[in-house]
mmCIF file of N, CA and C in Angstrom:
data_model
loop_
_atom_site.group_PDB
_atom_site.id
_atom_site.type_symbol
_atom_site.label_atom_id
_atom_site.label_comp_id
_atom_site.label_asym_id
_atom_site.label_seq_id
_atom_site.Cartn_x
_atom_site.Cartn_y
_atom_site.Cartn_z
ATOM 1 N N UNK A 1 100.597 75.341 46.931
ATOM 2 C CA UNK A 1 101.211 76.311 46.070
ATOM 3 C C UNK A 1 102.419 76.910 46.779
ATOM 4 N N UNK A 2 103.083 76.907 45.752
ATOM 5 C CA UNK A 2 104.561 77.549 46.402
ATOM 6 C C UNK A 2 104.539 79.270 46.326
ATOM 7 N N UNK A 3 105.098 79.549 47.454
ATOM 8 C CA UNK A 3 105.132 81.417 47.435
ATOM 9 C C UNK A 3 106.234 81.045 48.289
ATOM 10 N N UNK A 4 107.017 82.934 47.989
ATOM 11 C CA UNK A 4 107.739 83.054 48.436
ATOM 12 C C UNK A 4 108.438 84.792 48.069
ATOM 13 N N UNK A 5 108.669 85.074 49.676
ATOM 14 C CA UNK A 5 108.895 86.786 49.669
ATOM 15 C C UNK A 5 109.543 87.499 50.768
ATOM 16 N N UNK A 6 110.448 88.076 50.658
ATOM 17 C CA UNK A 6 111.105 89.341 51.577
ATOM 18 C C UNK A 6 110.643 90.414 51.776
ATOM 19 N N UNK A 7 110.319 90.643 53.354
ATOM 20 C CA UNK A 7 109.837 91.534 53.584
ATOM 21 C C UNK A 7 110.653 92.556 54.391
ATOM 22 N N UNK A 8 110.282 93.890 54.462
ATOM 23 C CA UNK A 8 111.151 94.957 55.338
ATOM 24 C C UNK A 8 109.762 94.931 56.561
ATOM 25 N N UNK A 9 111.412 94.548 58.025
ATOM 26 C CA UNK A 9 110.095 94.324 59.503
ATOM 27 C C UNK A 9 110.519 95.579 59.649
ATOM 28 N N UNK A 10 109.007 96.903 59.958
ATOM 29 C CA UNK A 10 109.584 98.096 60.468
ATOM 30 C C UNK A 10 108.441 97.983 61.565
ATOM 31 N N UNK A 11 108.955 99.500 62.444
ATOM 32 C CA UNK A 11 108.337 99.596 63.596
ATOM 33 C C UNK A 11 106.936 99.927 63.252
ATOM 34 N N UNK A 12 106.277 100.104 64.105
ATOM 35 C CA UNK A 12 104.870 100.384 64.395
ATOM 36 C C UNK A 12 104.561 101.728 64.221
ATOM 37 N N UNK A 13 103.771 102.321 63.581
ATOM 38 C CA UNK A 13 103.699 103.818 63.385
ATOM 39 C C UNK A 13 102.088 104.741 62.933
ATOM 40 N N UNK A 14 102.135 105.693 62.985
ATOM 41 C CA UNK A 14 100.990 106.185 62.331
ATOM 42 C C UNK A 14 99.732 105.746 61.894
ATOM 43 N N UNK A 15 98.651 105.649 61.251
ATOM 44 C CA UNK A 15 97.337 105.392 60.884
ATOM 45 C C UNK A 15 97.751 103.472 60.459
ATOM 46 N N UNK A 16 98.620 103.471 59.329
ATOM 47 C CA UNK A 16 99.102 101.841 59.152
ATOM 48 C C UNK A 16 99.608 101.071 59.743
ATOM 49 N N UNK A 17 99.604 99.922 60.103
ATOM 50 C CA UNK A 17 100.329 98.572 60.713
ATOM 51 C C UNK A 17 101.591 99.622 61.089
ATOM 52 N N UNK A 18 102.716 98.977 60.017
ATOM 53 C CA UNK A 18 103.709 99.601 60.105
ATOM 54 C C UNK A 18 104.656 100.469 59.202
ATOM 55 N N UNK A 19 104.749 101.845 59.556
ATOM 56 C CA UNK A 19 105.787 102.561 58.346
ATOM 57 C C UNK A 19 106.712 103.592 59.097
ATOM 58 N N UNK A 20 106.841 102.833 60.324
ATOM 59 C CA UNK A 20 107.994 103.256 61.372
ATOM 60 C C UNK A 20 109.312 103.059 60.502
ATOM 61 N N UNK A 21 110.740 103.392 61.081
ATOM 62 C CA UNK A 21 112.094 102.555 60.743
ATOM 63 C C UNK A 21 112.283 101.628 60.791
ATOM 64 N N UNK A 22 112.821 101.164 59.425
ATOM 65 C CA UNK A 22 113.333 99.466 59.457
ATOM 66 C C UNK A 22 114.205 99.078 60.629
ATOM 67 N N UNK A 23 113.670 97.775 60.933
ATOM 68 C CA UNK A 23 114.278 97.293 61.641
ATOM 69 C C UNK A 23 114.987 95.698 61.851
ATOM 70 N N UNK A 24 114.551 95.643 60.284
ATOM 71 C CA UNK A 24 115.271 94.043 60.069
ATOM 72 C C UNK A 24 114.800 93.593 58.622
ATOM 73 N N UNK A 25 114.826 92.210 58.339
ATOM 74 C CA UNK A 25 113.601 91.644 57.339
ATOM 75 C C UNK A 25 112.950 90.348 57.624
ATOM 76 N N UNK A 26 112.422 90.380 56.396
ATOM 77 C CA UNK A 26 112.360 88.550 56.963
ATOM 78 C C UNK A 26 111.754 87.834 55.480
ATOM 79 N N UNK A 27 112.299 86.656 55.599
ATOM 80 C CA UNK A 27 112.183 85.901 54.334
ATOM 81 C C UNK A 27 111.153 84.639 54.597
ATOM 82 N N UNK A 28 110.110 85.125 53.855
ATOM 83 C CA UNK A 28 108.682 83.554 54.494
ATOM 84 C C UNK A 28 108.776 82.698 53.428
ATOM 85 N N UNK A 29 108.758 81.450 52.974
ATOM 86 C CA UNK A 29 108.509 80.791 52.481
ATOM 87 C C UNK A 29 107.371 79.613 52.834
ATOM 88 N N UNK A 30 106.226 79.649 52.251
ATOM 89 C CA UNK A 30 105.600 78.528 52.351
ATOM 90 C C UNK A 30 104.805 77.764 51.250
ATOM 91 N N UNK A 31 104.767 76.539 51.176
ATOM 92 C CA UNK A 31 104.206 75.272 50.349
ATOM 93 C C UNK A 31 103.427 74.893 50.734
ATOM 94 N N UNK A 32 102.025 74.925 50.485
ATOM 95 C CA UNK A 32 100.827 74.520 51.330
ATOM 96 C C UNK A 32 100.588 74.082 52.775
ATOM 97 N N UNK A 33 101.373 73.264 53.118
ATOM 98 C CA UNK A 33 101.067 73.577 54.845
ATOM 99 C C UNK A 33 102.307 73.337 55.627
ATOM 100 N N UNK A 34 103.527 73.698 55.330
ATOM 101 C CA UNK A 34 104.712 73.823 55.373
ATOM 102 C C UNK A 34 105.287 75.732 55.279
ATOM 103 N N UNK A 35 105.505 76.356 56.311
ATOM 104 C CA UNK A 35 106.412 77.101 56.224
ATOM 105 C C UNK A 35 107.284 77.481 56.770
ATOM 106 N N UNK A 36 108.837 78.335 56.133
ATOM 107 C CA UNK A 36 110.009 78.481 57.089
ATOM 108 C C UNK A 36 110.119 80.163 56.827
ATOM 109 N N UNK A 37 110.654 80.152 57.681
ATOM 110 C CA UNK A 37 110.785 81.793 58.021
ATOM 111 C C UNK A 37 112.417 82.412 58.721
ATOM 112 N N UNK A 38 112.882 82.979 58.022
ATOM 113 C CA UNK A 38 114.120 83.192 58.324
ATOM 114 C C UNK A 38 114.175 84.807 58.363
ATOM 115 N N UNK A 39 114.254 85.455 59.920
ATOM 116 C CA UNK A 39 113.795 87.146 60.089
ATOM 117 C C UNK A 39 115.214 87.461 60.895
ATOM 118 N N UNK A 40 115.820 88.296 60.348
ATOM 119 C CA UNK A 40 117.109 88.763 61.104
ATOM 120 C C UNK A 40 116.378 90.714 61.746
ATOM 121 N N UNK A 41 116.906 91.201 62.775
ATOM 122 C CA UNK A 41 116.739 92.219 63.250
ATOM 123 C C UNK A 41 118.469 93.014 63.363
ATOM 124 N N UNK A 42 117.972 94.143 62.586
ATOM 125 C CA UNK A 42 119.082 95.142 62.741
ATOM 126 C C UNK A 42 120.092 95.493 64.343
ATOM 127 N N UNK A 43 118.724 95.528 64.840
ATOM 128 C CA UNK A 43 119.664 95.728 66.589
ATOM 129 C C UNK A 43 119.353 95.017 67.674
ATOM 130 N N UNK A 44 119.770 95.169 68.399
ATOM 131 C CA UNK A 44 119.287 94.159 69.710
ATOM 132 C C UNK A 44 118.543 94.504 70.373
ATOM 133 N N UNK A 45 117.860 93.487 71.165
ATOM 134 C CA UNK A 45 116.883 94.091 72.153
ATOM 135 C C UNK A 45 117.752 94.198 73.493
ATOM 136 N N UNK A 46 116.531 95.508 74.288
ATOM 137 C CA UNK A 46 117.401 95.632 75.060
ATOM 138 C C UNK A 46 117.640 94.880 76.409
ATOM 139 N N UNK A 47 119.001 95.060 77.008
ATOM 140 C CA UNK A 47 119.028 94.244 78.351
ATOM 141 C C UNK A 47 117.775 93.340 79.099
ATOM 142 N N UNK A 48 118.616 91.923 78.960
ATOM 143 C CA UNK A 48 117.192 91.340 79.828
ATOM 144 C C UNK A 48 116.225 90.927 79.271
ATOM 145 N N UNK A 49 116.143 91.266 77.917
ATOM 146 C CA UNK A 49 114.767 90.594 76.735
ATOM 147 C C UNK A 49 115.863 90.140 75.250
ATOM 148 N N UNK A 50 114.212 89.261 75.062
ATOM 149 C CA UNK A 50 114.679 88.813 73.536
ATOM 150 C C UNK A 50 113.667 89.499 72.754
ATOM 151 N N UNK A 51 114.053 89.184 71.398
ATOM 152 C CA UNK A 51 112.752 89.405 70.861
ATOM 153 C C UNK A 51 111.865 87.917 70.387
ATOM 154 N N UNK A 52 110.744 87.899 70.107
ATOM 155 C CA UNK A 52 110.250 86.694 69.952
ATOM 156 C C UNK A 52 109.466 87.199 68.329
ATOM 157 N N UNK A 53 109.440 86.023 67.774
ATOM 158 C CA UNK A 53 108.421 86.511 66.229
ATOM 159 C C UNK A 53 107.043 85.494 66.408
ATOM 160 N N UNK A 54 106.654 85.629 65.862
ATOM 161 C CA UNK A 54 104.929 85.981 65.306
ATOM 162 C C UNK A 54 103.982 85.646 64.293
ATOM 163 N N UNK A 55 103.355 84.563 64.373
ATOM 164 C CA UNK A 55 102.148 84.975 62.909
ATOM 165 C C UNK A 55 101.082 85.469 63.783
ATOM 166 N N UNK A 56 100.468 86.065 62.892
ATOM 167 C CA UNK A 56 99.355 87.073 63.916
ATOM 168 C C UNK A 56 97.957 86.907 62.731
ATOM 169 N N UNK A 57 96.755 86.585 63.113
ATOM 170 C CA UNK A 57 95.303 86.706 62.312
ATOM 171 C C UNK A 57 94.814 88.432 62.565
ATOM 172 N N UNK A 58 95.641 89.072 62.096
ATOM 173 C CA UNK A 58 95.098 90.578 62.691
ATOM 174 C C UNK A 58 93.649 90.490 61.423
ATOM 175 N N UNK A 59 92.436 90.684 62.672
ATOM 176 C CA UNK A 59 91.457 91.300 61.871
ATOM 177 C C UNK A 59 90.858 90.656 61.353
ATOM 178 N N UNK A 60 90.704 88.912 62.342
ATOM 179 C CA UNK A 60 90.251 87.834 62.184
ATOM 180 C C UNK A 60 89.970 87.422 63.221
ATOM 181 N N UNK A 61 90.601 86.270 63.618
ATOM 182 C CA UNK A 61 90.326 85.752 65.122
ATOM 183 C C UNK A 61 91.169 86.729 66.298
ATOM 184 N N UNK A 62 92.431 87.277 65.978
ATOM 185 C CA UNK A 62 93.192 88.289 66.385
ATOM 186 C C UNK A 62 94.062 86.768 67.052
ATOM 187 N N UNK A 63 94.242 85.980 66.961
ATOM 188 C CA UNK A 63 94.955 85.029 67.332
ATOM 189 C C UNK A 63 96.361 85.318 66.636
ATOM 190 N N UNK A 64 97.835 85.033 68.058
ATOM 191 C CA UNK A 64 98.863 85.102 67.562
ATOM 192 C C UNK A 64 99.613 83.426 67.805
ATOM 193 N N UNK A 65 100.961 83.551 66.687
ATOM 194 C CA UNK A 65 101.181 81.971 67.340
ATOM 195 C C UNK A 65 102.476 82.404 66.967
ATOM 196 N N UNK A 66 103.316 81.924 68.321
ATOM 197 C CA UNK A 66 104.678 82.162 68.340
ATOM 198 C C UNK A 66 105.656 81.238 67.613
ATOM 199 N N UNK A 67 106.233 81.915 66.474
ATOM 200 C CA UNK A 67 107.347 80.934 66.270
ATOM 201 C C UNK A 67 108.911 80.553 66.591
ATOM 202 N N UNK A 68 108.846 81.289 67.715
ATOM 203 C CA UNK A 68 110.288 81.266 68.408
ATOM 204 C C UNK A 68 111.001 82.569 68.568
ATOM 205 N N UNK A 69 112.248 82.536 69.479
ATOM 206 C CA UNK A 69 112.869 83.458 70.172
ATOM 207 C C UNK A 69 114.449 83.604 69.192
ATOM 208 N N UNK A 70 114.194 84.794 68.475
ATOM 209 C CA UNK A 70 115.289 85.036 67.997
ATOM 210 C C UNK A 70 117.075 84.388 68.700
ATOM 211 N N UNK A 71 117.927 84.330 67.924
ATOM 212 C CA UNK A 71 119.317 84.030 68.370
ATOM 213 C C UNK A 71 119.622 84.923 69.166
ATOM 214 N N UNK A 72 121.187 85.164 69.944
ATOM 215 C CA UNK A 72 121.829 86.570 70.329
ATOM 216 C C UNK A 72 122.201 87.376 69.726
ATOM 217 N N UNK A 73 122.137 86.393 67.984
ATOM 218 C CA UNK A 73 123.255 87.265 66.961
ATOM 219 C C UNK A 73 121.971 88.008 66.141
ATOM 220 N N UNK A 74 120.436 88.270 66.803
ATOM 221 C CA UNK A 74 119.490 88.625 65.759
ATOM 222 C C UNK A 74 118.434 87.821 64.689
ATOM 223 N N UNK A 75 118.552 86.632 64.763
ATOM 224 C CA UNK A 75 118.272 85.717 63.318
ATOM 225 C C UNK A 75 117.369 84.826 64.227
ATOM 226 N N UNK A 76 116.412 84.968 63.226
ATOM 227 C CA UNK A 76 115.176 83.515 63.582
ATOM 228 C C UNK A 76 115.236 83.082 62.473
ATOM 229 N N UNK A 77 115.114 81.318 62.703
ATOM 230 C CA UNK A 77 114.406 80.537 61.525
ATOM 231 C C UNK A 77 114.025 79.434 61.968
ATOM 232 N N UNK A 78 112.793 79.582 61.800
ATOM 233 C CA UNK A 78 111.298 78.929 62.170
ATOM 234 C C UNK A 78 111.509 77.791 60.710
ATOM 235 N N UNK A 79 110.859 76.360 61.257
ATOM 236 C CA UNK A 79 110.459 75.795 59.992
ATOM 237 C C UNK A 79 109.286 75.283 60.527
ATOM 238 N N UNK A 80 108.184 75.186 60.112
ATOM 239 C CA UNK A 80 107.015 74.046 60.756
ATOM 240 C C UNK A 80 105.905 73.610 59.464
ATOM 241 N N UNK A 81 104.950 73.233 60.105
ATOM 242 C CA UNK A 81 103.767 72.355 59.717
ATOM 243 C C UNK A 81 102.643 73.161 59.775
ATOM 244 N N UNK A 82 101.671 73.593 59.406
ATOM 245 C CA UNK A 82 100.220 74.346 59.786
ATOM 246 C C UNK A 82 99.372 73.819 58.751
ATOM 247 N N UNK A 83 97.746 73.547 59.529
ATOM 248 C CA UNK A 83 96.588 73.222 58.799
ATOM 249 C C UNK A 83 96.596 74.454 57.975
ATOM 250 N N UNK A 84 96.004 75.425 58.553
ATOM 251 C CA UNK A 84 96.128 76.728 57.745
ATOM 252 C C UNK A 84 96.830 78.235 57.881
ATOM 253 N N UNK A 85 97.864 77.932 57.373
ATOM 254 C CA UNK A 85 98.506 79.349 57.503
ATOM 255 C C UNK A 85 98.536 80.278 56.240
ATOM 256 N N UNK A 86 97.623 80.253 55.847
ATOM 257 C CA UNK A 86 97.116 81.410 55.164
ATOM 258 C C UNK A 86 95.997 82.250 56.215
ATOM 259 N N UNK A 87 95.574 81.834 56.749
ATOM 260 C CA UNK A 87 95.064 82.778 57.951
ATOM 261 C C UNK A 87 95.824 83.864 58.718
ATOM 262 N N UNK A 88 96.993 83.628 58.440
ATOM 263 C CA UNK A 88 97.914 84.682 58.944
ATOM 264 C C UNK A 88 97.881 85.608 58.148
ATOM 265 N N UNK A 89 98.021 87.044 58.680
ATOM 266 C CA UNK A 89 97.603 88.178 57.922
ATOM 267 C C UNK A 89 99.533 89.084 58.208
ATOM 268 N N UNK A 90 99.748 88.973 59.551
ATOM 269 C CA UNK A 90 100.982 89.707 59.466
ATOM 270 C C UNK A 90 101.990 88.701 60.285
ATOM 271 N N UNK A 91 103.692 89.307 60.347
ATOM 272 C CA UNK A 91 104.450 88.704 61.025
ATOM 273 C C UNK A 91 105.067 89.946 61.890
ATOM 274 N N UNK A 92 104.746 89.233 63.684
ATOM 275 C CA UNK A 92 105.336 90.175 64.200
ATOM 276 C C UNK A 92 106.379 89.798 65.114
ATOM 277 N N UNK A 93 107.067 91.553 65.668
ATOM 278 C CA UNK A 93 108.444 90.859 66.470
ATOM 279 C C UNK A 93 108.284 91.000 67.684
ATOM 280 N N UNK A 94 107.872 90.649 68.667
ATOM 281 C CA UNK A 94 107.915 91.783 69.650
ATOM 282 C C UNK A 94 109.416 91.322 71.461
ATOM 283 N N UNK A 95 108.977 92.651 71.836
ATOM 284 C CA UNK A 95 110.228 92.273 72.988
ATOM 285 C C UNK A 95 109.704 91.814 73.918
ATOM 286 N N UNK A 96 110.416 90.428 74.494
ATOM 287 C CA UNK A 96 109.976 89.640 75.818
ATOM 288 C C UNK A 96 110.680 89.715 76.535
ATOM 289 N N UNK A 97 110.521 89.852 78.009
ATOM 290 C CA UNK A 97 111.638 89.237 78.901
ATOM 291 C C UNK A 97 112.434 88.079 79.141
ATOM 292 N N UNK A 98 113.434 87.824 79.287
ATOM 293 C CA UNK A 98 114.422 86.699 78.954
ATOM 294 C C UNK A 98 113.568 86.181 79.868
ATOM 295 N N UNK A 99 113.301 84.766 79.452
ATOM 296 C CA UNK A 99 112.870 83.258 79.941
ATOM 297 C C UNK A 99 110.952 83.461 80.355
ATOM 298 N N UNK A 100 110.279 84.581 79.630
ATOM 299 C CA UNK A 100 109.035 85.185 79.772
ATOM 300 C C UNK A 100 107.817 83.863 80.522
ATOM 301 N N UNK A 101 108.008 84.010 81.099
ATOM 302 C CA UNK A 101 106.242 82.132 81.664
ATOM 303 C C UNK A 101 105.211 83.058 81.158
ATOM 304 N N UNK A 102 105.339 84.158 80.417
ATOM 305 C CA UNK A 102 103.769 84.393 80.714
ATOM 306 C C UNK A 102 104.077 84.525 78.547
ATOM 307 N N UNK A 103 102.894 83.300 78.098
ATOM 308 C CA UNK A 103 102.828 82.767 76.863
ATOM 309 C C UNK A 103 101.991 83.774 75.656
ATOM 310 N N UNK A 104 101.473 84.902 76.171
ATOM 311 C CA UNK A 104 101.107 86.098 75.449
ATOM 312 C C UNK A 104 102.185 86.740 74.557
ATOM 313 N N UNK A 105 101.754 87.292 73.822
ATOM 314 C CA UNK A 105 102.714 88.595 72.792
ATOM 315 C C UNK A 105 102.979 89.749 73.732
ATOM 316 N N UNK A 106 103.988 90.471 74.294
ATOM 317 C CA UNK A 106 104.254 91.828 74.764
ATOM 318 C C UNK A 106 104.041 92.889 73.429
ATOM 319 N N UNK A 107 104.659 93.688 73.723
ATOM 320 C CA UNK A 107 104.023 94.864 72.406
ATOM 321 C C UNK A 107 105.628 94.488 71.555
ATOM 322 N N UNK A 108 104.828 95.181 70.351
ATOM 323 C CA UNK A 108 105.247 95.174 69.150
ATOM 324 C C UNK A 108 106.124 95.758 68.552
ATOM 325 N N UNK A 109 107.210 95.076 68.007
ATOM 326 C CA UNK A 109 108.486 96.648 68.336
ATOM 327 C C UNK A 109 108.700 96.273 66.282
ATOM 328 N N UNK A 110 108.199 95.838 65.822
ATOM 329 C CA UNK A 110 108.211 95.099 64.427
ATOM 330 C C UNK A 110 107.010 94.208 64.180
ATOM 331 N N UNK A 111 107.482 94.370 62.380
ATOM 332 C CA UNK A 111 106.403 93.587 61.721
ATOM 333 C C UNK A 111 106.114 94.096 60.666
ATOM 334 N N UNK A 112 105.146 93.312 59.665
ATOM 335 C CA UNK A 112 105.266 93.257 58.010
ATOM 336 C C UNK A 112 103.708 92.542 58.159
ATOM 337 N N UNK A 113 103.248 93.154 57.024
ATOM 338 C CA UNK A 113 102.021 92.506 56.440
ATOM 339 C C UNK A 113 102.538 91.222 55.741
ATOM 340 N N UNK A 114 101.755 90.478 55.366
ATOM 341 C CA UNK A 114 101.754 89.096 54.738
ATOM 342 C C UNK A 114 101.265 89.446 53.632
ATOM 343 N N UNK A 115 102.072 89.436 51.900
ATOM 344 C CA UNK A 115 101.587 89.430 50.981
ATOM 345 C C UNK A 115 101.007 88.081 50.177
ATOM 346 N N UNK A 116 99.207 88.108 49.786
ATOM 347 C CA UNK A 116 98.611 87.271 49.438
ATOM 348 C C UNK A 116 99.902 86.755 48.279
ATOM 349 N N UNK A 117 99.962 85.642 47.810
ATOM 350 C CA UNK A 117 99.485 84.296 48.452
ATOM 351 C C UNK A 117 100.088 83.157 49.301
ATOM 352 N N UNK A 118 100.635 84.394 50.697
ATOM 353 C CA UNK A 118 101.120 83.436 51.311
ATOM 354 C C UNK A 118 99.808 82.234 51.847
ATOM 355 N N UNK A 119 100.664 80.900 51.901
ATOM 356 C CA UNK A 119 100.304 80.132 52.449
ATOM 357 C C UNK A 119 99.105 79.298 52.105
ATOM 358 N N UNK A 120 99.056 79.664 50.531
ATOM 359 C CA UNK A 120 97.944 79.447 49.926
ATOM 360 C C UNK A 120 98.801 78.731 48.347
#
């Protein structure tokens, strides 16, 4: 099934995920086990880091899976393959250190819930 939706990535805040300040968007598209993701960020990260994006199982396996390291100019776009990515619940951004070896998520400086029916 085809879906498809723009989301506002804001920061991390209060009792919910997120309802901090915007800080970018991002456009998911996926077709049953095919999706692309195109997330631009308002500002840069700072000196020395990128930001990296995210599907995240929050509140499941808590498993995250990286889909790459934003441009210089702000803009990711991810295209791939997944058995199941409807298991993904949110998309996040977070800040890494330039050229990071260590393959974990740092914290969370962005991100958007996943509206059902992605990926489904």
């Amino acid at each position: 099934m085809f879906a498809q939706q723009t989301l506002d990535l804001k920061a991390p805040g209060g009792n919910e995920a997120f309802v901090g300040e915007q800080k970018g968007t991002a456009l998911i598209v996926s077709n049953e086990h095919s999706v692309n993701i195109v997330a631009n960020m308002t500002t840069p990260p700072k000196e020395g880091t990128v930001f990296e994006g995210w599907l995240a199982d929050v509140g499941g396996s808590d498993h995250k899976s990286s889909v790459g390291e934003f441009s210089k100019n702000g803009t990711l776009d991810y295209t791939g393959t997944m058995v199941n990515p409807y298991t993904y619940t949110q998309f996040l951004v977070t800040e890494e250190p330039f050229e990071d070896p260590d393959p974990n998520a740092a914290s969370v400086v962005a991100g958007t819930e996943l509206v059902s029916p992605f990926g489904q």
